[in-house]
Short mmCIF file of N, CA and C in Angstrom, two decimals:
data_model
loop_
_atom_site.label_atom_id
_atom_site.label_comp_id
_atom_site.label_asym_id
_atom_site.label_seq_id
_atom_site.Cartn_x
_atom_site.Cartn_y
_atom_site.Cartn_z
N UNK A 51 -82.23 164.16 123.81
CA UNK A 51 -82.29 165.56 123.42
C UNK A 51 -81.34 165.80 122.25
N UNK A 52 -81.83 166.43 121.24
CA UNK A 52 -80.97 166.79 120.12
C UNK A 52 -80.36 168.15 120.37
N UNK A 53 -79.18 168.35 119.85
CA UNK A 53 -78.52 169.63 120.00
C UNK A 53 -77.69 169.75 121.27
N UNK A 54 -77.78 168.75 122.13
CA UNK A 54 -77.01 168.81 123.37
C UNK A 54 -75.61 168.26 123.11
N UNK A 55 -74.62 168.99 123.59
CA UNK A 55 -73.23 168.57 123.41
C UNK A 55 -72.76 167.89 124.68
N UNK A 56 -72.30 166.66 124.53
CA UNK A 56 -71.79 165.91 125.67
C UNK A 56 -70.40 166.41 126.04
N UNK A 57 -70.09 166.46 127.33
CA UNK A 57 -68.71 166.79 127.71
C UNK A 57 -67.79 165.63 127.33
N UNK A 58 -66.51 165.92 127.08
CA UNK A 58 -65.59 164.83 126.74
C UNK A 58 -65.49 163.82 127.88
N UNK A 59 -65.40 162.54 127.53
CA UNK A 59 -65.29 161.49 128.54
C UNK A 59 -63.94 161.55 129.25
N UNK A 60 -62.92 161.93 128.53
CA UNK A 60 -61.59 162.11 129.13
C UNK A 60 -61.20 163.57 128.97
N UNK A 61 -60.28 164.00 129.80
CA UNK A 61 -59.86 165.41 129.77
C UNK A 61 -58.83 165.63 128.66
N UNK A 62 -59.22 166.27 127.55
CA UNK A 62 -58.26 166.50 126.47
C UNK A 62 -57.17 167.50 126.85
N UNK A 63 -57.45 168.34 127.83
CA UNK A 63 -56.47 169.35 128.24
C UNK A 63 -55.32 168.73 129.03
N UNK A 64 -55.54 167.56 129.62
CA UNK A 64 -54.48 166.90 130.37
C UNK A 64 -53.33 166.55 129.42
N UNK A 65 -53.64 165.99 128.29
CA UNK A 65 -52.62 165.67 127.30
C UNK A 65 -51.97 166.91 126.72
N UNK A 66 -52.76 167.94 126.53
CA UNK A 66 -52.24 169.20 125.98
C UNK A 66 -51.24 169.83 126.94
N UNK A 67 -51.58 169.81 128.23
CA UNK A 67 -50.65 170.33 129.24
C UNK A 67 -49.36 169.51 129.27
N UNK A 68 -49.48 168.21 129.06
CA UNK A 68 -48.30 167.35 129.01
C UNK A 68 -47.40 167.68 127.83
N UNK A 69 -48.01 167.96 126.70
CA UNK A 69 -47.23 168.36 125.52
C UNK A 69 -46.51 169.67 125.79
N UNK A 70 -47.21 170.61 126.42
CA UNK A 70 -46.58 171.89 126.73
C UNK A 70 -45.40 171.72 127.69
N UNK A 71 -45.60 170.95 128.75
CA UNK A 71 -44.53 170.74 129.73
C UNK A 71 -43.35 170.01 129.10
N UNK A 72 -43.64 169.01 128.28
CA UNK A 72 -42.58 168.27 127.61
C UNK A 72 -41.79 169.14 126.64
N UNK A 73 -42.49 170.02 125.95
CA UNK A 73 -41.82 170.92 125.02
C UNK A 73 -40.92 171.90 125.77
N UNK A 74 -41.38 172.37 126.91
CA UNK A 74 -40.54 173.26 127.72
C UNK A 74 -39.29 172.55 128.22
N UNK A 75 -39.41 171.31 128.62
CA UNK A 75 -38.23 170.56 129.07
C UNK A 75 -37.28 170.34 127.90
N UNK A 76 -37.81 170.06 126.73
CA UNK A 76 -36.97 169.95 125.54
C UNK A 76 -36.25 171.27 125.26
N UNK A 77 -36.96 172.36 125.45
CA UNK A 77 -36.35 173.67 125.25
C UNK A 77 -35.25 173.93 126.28
N UNK A 78 -35.44 173.47 127.51
CA UNK A 78 -34.40 173.59 128.53
C UNK A 78 -33.13 172.89 128.06
N UNK A 79 -33.29 171.69 127.53
CA UNK A 79 -32.13 170.93 127.06
C UNK A 79 -31.42 171.67 125.93
N UNK A 80 -32.20 172.21 125.00
CA UNK A 80 -31.60 172.92 123.87
C UNK A 80 -30.90 174.19 124.34
N UNK A 81 -31.49 174.91 125.28
CA UNK A 81 -30.85 176.13 125.79
C UNK A 81 -29.56 175.77 126.53
N UNK A 82 -29.56 174.68 127.27
CA UNK A 82 -28.33 174.25 127.94
C UNK A 82 -27.26 173.86 126.92
N UNK A 83 -27.68 173.29 125.80
CA UNK A 83 -26.72 172.95 124.75
C UNK A 83 -26.18 174.19 124.04
N UNK A 84 -26.78 175.34 124.29
CA UNK A 84 -26.27 176.58 123.70
C UNK A 84 -25.00 177.04 124.41
N UNK A 85 -24.78 176.61 125.65
CA UNK A 85 -23.57 177.01 126.38
C UNK A 85 -22.28 176.67 125.60
N UNK A 86 -22.11 175.41 125.16
CA UNK A 86 -20.87 175.13 124.43
C UNK A 86 -20.79 175.83 123.07
N UNK A 87 -21.93 176.08 122.46
CA UNK A 87 -21.92 176.79 121.18
C UNK A 87 -21.44 178.22 121.38
N UNK A 88 -21.99 178.87 122.38
CA UNK A 88 -21.57 180.25 122.67
C UNK A 88 -20.10 180.26 123.10
N UNK A 89 -19.68 179.25 123.84
CA UNK A 89 -18.30 179.19 124.30
C UNK A 89 -17.32 179.03 123.13
N UNK A 90 -17.67 178.22 122.15
CA UNK A 90 -16.75 177.96 121.03
C UNK A 90 -16.86 179.00 119.93
N UNK A 91 -18.08 179.32 119.55
CA UNK A 91 -18.27 180.21 118.40
C UNK A 91 -18.38 181.68 118.78
N UNK A 92 -18.76 181.94 120.00
CA UNK A 92 -19.01 183.32 120.40
C UNK A 92 -17.86 183.96 121.16
N UNK A 93 -16.72 183.33 121.18
CA UNK A 93 -15.60 183.93 121.88
C UNK A 93 -15.62 183.68 123.38
N UNK A 94 -16.40 182.73 123.82
CA UNK A 94 -16.45 182.40 125.24
C UNK A 94 -17.74 182.87 125.89
N UNK A 95 -18.08 182.17 126.95
CA UNK A 95 -19.28 182.53 127.70
C UNK A 95 -18.89 183.65 128.67
N UNK A 96 -19.51 184.80 128.50
CA UNK A 96 -19.27 185.92 129.41
C UNK A 96 -20.20 185.78 130.60
N UNK A 97 -19.99 186.61 131.61
CA UNK A 97 -20.89 186.55 132.77
C UNK A 97 -22.31 186.90 132.35
N UNK A 98 -22.46 187.82 131.39
CA UNK A 98 -23.80 188.24 130.96
C UNK A 98 -24.49 187.14 130.18
N UNK A 99 -23.78 186.53 129.22
CA UNK A 99 -24.42 185.49 128.42
C UNK A 99 -24.68 184.24 129.27
N UNK A 100 -23.76 183.92 130.17
CA UNK A 100 -23.96 182.77 131.05
C UNK A 100 -25.13 182.99 132.01
N UNK A 101 -25.23 184.20 132.54
CA UNK A 101 -26.34 184.52 133.43
C UNK A 101 -27.66 184.47 132.67
N UNK A 102 -27.66 185.02 131.47
CA UNK A 102 -28.89 185.02 130.66
C UNK A 102 -29.35 183.59 130.38
N UNK A 103 -28.44 182.74 129.90
CA UNK A 103 -28.82 181.36 129.58
C UNK A 103 -29.23 180.61 130.84
N UNK A 104 -28.55 180.83 131.95
CA UNK A 104 -28.90 180.16 133.20
C UNK A 104 -30.26 180.57 133.72
N UNK A 105 -30.54 181.87 133.68
CA UNK A 105 -31.84 182.37 134.15
C UNK A 105 -32.96 181.87 133.24
N UNK A 106 -32.73 181.89 131.93
CA UNK A 106 -33.77 181.41 131.01
C UNK A 106 -34.04 179.92 131.26
N UNK A 107 -32.99 179.15 131.52
CA UNK A 107 -33.16 177.73 131.81
C UNK A 107 -34.04 177.54 133.05
N UNK A 108 -33.74 178.27 134.10
CA UNK A 108 -34.54 178.16 135.32
C UNK A 108 -35.99 178.59 135.11
N UNK A 109 -36.18 179.66 134.35
CA UNK A 109 -37.54 180.13 134.08
C UNK A 109 -38.33 179.10 133.29
N UNK A 110 -37.68 178.46 132.31
CA UNK A 110 -38.38 177.43 131.54
C UNK A 110 -38.73 176.22 132.41
N UNK A 111 -37.86 175.87 133.33
CA UNK A 111 -38.15 174.74 134.24
C UNK A 111 -39.35 175.08 135.12
N UNK A 112 -39.38 176.28 135.67
CA UNK A 112 -40.51 176.70 136.51
C UNK A 112 -41.79 176.75 135.66
N UNK A 113 -41.68 177.28 134.45
CA UNK A 113 -42.86 177.39 133.58
C UNK A 113 -43.41 176.02 133.20
N UNK A 114 -42.55 175.01 133.13
CA UNK A 114 -43.05 173.68 132.79
C UNK A 114 -43.98 173.13 133.86
N UNK A 115 -43.83 173.59 135.08
CA UNK A 115 -44.73 173.18 136.15
C UNK A 115 -46.00 174.00 136.23
N UNK A 116 -46.06 175.07 135.48
CA UNK A 116 -47.22 175.97 135.50
C UNK A 116 -48.06 175.89 134.24
N UNK A 117 -47.90 174.82 133.47
CA UNK A 117 -48.61 174.72 132.19
C UNK A 117 -50.12 174.58 132.35
N UNK A 118 -50.60 174.25 133.52
CA UNK A 118 -52.03 174.10 133.74
C UNK A 118 -52.76 175.42 133.93
N UNK A 119 -52.02 176.49 134.06
CA UNK A 119 -52.64 177.80 134.27
C UNK A 119 -53.18 178.35 132.96
N UNK A 120 -54.19 179.18 133.07
CA UNK A 120 -54.86 179.71 131.88
C UNK A 120 -53.94 180.62 131.07
N UNK A 121 -53.08 181.35 131.72
CA UNK A 121 -52.22 182.30 131.04
C UNK A 121 -50.86 181.73 130.66
N UNK A 122 -50.70 180.41 130.72
CA UNK A 122 -49.40 179.79 130.49
C UNK A 122 -48.89 180.02 129.07
N UNK A 123 -49.72 179.84 128.07
CA UNK A 123 -49.26 179.97 126.69
C UNK A 123 -48.82 181.39 126.35
N UNK A 124 -49.57 182.42 126.72
CA UNK A 124 -49.06 183.78 126.44
C UNK A 124 -47.74 184.08 127.15
N UNK A 125 -47.57 183.57 128.36
CA UNK A 125 -46.32 183.78 129.08
C UNK A 125 -45.18 183.08 128.36
N UNK A 126 -45.42 181.86 127.92
CA UNK A 126 -44.38 181.10 127.21
C UNK A 126 -44.02 181.79 125.89
N UNK A 127 -45.01 182.31 125.19
CA UNK A 127 -44.72 183.05 123.95
C UNK A 127 -43.88 184.29 124.25
N UNK A 128 -44.17 184.95 125.36
CA UNK A 128 -43.38 186.11 125.75
C UNK A 128 -41.94 185.71 126.08
N UNK A 129 -41.78 184.54 126.69
CA UNK A 129 -40.43 184.06 126.99
C UNK A 129 -39.64 183.79 125.72
N UNK A 130 -40.33 183.39 124.67
CA UNK A 130 -39.64 183.16 123.39
C UNK A 130 -39.11 184.47 122.83
N UNK A 131 -39.86 185.54 123.01
CA UNK A 131 -39.41 186.85 122.55
C UNK A 131 -38.17 187.28 123.34
N UNK A 132 -38.17 187.00 124.64
CA UNK A 132 -37.00 187.32 125.47
C UNK A 132 -35.80 186.49 125.01
N UNK A 133 -36.04 185.21 124.69
CA UNK A 133 -34.96 184.36 124.21
C UNK A 133 -34.40 184.87 122.88
N UNK A 134 -35.28 185.32 122.01
CA UNK A 134 -34.82 185.90 120.74
C UNK A 134 -33.97 187.14 120.99
N UNK A 135 -34.38 187.93 121.98
CA UNK A 135 -33.59 189.12 122.32
C UNK A 135 -32.21 188.75 122.85
N UNK A 136 -32.06 187.52 123.32
CA UNK A 136 -30.75 187.04 123.76
C UNK A 136 -29.76 186.91 122.63
N UNK A 137 -30.22 187.17 121.42
CA UNK A 137 -29.33 187.18 120.27
C UNK A 137 -28.27 188.27 120.36
N UNK A 138 -28.44 189.22 121.29
CA UNK A 138 -27.39 190.23 121.47
C UNK A 138 -26.12 189.60 122.03
N UNK A 139 -26.23 188.45 122.69
CA UNK A 139 -25.06 187.74 123.21
C UNK A 139 -24.43 186.86 122.14
N UNK A 140 -25.29 186.16 121.39
CA UNK A 140 -24.82 185.33 120.29
C UNK A 140 -26.01 185.00 119.40
N UNK A 141 -25.78 184.96 118.10
CA UNK A 141 -26.87 184.75 117.16
C UNK A 141 -27.54 183.38 117.34
N UNK A 142 -26.81 182.40 117.84
CA UNK A 142 -27.39 181.06 118.01
C UNK A 142 -28.52 181.06 119.03
N UNK A 143 -28.45 181.94 120.01
CA UNK A 143 -29.52 182.02 121.01
C UNK A 143 -30.80 182.53 120.34
N UNK A 144 -30.67 183.50 119.46
CA UNK A 144 -31.84 184.02 118.74
C UNK A 144 -32.43 182.95 117.82
N UNK A 145 -31.58 182.15 117.22
CA UNK A 145 -32.06 181.07 116.34
C UNK A 145 -32.89 180.08 117.14
N UNK A 146 -32.41 179.72 118.33
CA UNK A 146 -33.18 178.82 119.19
C UNK A 146 -34.53 179.43 119.53
N UNK A 147 -34.54 180.73 119.83
CA UNK A 147 -35.79 181.41 120.14
C UNK A 147 -36.76 181.43 118.98
N UNK A 148 -36.26 181.66 117.78
CA UNK A 148 -37.13 181.69 116.60
C UNK A 148 -37.73 180.31 116.33
N UNK A 149 -36.89 179.28 116.43
CA UNK A 149 -37.38 177.92 116.18
C UNK A 149 -38.47 177.56 117.19
N UNK A 150 -38.22 177.83 118.47
CA UNK A 150 -39.21 177.47 119.47
C UNK A 150 -40.42 178.40 119.44
N UNK A 151 -40.27 179.61 118.97
CA UNK A 151 -41.44 180.48 118.78
C UNK A 151 -42.38 179.86 117.76
N UNK A 152 -41.82 179.32 116.69
CA UNK A 152 -42.64 178.63 115.68
C UNK A 152 -43.34 177.41 116.28
N UNK A 153 -42.60 176.65 117.09
CA UNK A 153 -43.18 175.47 117.74
C UNK A 153 -44.33 175.89 118.65
N UNK A 154 -44.14 176.95 119.44
CA UNK A 154 -45.18 177.39 120.38
C UNK A 154 -46.38 178.00 119.66
N UNK A 155 -46.15 178.64 118.54
CA UNK A 155 -47.30 179.13 117.75
C UNK A 155 -48.14 177.97 117.26
N UNK A 156 -47.48 176.89 116.83
CA UNK A 156 -48.21 175.71 116.40
C UNK A 156 -48.96 175.06 117.57
N UNK A 157 -48.33 175.00 118.73
CA UNK A 157 -49.01 174.45 119.90
C UNK A 157 -50.23 175.31 120.25
N UNK A 158 -50.11 176.62 120.12
CA UNK A 158 -51.26 177.51 120.34
C UNK A 158 -52.38 177.24 119.35
N UNK A 159 -52.01 176.99 118.09
CA UNK A 159 -53.01 176.65 117.07
C UNK A 159 -53.72 175.34 117.44
N UNK A 160 -52.97 174.36 117.89
CA UNK A 160 -53.57 173.08 118.30
C UNK A 160 -54.53 173.30 119.47
N UNK A 161 -54.14 174.13 120.43
CA UNK A 161 -55.00 174.41 121.57
C UNK A 161 -56.32 175.05 121.16
N UNK A 162 -56.24 176.00 120.23
CA UNK A 162 -57.49 176.63 119.75
C UNK A 162 -58.35 175.62 119.01
N UNK A 163 -57.72 174.71 118.26
CA UNK A 163 -58.47 173.71 117.52
C UNK A 163 -59.17 172.75 118.48
N UNK A 164 -58.48 172.35 119.54
CA UNK A 164 -59.10 171.45 120.53
C UNK A 164 -60.28 172.16 121.20
N UNK A 165 -60.10 173.42 121.57
CA UNK A 165 -61.19 174.16 122.21
C UNK A 165 -62.39 174.28 121.27
N UNK A 166 -62.13 174.53 120.00
CA UNK A 166 -63.21 174.64 119.02
C UNK A 166 -63.94 173.30 118.87
N UNK A 167 -63.19 172.22 118.83
CA UNK A 167 -63.82 170.90 118.69
C UNK A 167 -64.63 170.52 119.92
N UNK A 168 -64.15 170.89 121.11
CA UNK A 168 -64.91 170.62 122.34
C UNK A 168 -66.23 171.39 122.29
N UNK A 169 -66.14 172.65 121.89
CA UNK A 169 -67.33 173.50 121.84
C UNK A 169 -68.38 172.95 120.87
N UNK A 170 -67.92 172.39 119.76
CA UNK A 170 -68.85 171.86 118.75
C UNK A 170 -69.21 170.39 119.00
N UNK A 171 -68.55 169.77 120.01
CA UNK A 171 -68.86 168.37 120.30
C UNK A 171 -68.27 167.40 119.30
N UNK A 172 -67.13 167.74 118.71
CA UNK A 172 -66.54 166.92 117.66
C UNK A 172 -65.42 166.00 118.11
N UNK A 173 -65.09 166.01 119.38
CA UNK A 173 -64.05 165.09 119.85
C UNK A 173 -64.58 163.67 119.85
N UNK A 174 -63.73 162.69 119.55
CA UNK A 174 -64.20 161.32 119.55
C UNK A 174 -64.82 160.89 120.88
N UNK A 175 -64.31 161.40 121.99
CA UNK A 175 -64.85 161.01 123.29
C UNK A 175 -66.21 161.68 123.56
N UNK A 176 -66.62 162.60 122.72
CA UNK A 176 -67.93 163.23 122.87
C UNK A 176 -69.00 162.55 122.03
N UNK A 177 -68.58 161.63 121.18
CA UNK A 177 -69.52 160.94 120.30
C UNK A 177 -70.19 159.81 121.06
N UNK A 178 -71.42 159.52 120.70
CA UNK A 178 -72.14 158.44 121.36
C UNK A 178 -72.18 157.21 120.48
#
């Protein structure tokens, strides 16, 4: 039959979810590394800044396990906005948020590209 699009032989979303989870774990490490920066450059870690960084770290760890959900990417993008708002504690926290917001926007672009290629049957695993 012509015009029929074969489903991918392997699940391309499995790798995509792995990239998302790995990126979140990398972000956890970077946020944890913000503690000494805030402590040295920001006049010390206050209870508010320490609580904020700790809660964001835990949320990112939990989110890394939820990357398979359909709404994962919008939630992660929203978390980046919250991280940017953490700039009220120290500017370095906002910088981390901006950098990872750019990374997550690119990951979102890749996800849309993969979905488009699946729909058109252009993935290598869909070729005969």
